[in-house]
Coordinates of C-alpha atoms in Angstrom, one line a residue:
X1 CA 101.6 83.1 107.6
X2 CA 101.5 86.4 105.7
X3 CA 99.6 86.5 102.5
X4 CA 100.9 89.2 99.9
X5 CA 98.9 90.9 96.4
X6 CA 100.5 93.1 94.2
X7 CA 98.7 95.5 91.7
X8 CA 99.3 98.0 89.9
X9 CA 101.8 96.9 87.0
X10 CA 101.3 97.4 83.3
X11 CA 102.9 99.3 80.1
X12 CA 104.4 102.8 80.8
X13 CA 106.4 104.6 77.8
X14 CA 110.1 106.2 78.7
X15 CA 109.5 108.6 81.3
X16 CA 106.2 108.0 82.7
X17 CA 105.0 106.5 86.2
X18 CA 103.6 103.6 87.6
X19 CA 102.4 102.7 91.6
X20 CA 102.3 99.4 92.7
X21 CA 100.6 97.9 95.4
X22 CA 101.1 95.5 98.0
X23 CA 98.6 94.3 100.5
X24 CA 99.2 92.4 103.1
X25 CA 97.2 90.2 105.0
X26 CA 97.3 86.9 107.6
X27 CA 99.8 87.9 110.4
X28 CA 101.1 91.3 109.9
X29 CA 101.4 91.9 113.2
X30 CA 104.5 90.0 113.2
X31 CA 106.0 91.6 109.9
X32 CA 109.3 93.2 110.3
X33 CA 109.9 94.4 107.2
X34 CA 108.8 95.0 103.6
X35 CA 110.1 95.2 100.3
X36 CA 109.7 95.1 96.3
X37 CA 112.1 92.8 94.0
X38 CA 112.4 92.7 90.6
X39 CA 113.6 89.9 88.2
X40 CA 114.0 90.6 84.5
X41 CA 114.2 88.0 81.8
X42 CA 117.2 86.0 82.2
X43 CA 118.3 88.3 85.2
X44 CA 118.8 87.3 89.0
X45 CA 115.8 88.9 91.3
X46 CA 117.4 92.1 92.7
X47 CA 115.9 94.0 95.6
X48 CA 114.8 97.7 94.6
X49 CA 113.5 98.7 97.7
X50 CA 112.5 98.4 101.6
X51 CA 111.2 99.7 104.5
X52 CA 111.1 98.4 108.4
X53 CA 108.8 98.6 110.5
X54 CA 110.0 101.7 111.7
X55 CA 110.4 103.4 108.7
X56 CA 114.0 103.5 107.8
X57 CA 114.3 103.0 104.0
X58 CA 116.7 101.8 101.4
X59 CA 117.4 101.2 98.0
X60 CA 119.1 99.8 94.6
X61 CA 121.2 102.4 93.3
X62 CA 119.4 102.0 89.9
X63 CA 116.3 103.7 91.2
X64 CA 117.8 105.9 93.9
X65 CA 116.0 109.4 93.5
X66 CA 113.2 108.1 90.9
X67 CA 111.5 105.2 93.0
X68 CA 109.8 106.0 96.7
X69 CA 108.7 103.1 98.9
X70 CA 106.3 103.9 101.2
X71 CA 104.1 101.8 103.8
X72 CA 100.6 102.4 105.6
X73 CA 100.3 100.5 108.2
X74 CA 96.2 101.2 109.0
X75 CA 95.9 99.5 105.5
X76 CA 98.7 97.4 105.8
X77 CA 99.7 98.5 102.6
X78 CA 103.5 98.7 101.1
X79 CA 103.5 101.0 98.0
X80 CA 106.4 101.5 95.1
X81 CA 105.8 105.2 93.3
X82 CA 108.1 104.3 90.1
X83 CA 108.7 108.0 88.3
X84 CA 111.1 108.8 84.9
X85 CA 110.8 104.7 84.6
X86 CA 113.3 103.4 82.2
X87 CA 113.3 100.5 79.4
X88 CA 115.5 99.1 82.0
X89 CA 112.9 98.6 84.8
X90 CA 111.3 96.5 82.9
X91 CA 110.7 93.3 85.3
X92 CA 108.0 91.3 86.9
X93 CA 107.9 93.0 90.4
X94 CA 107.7 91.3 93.7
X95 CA 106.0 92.2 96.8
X96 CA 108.2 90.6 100.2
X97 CA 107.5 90.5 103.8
X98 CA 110.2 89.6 106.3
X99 CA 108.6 87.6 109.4
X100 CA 112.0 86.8 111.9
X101 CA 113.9 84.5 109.5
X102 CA 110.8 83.9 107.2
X103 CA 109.8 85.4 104.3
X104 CA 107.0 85.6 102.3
X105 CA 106.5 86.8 98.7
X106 CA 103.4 87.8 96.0
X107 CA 103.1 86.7 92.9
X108 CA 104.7 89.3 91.1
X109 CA 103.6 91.8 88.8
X110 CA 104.5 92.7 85.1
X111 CA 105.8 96.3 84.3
X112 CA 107.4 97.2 80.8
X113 CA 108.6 100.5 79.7
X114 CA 108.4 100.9 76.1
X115 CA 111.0 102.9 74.8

């Protein structure tokens, strides 16, 4: 069992930043790999960006070059670093860990970019 908290959401205008947090806790040994979802109103949850254990990174095309996932492992810690956010990022954001054919999720957090 992983256990997954999220911080760091809130109001942002056009063009500003925002870091969210995920910590991760329970058996993260076992994690494989980590990322952060986003589900708008009345939208399908759409992945924005993850990271394996090893490092190798990807991500939407929507955030490419404005978002940066990052992961420290000594705190077992999966960051998002949202820059030149958008009234389109506005979502509740999920946390995810991948464990084999499991996976495990947070329980979101709200960001909204005023425009």
């Amino acid at each position: 069992q992983v256990q997954l908290v999220e911080s760091g959401g809130g109001l942002v205008q056009t063009g500003g930043s925002l870091r969210l947090s995920c910590a991760a806790s329970g058996s993260i040994f076992s994690i494989n790999a980590m990322g952060w979802y986003r589900q708008a109103p009345g939208k399908q949850r759409e992945l924005v960006a993850a990271v394996t254990d090893g490092g190798s990174t990807n991500y939407a095309d929507s955030v490419k070059g404005r978002f940066t996932i990052s992961r420290d492992n000594a705190k077992n810690t999966v960051y998002l670093q949202m820059n030149n956010l958008k009234p389109e990022d506005t979502a509740v954001y999920y946390c995810a860990a991948y464990v084999g054919s499991n996976d495990y999720w947070g329980q979101g957090t709200q960001v909204t970019v005023s425009s």
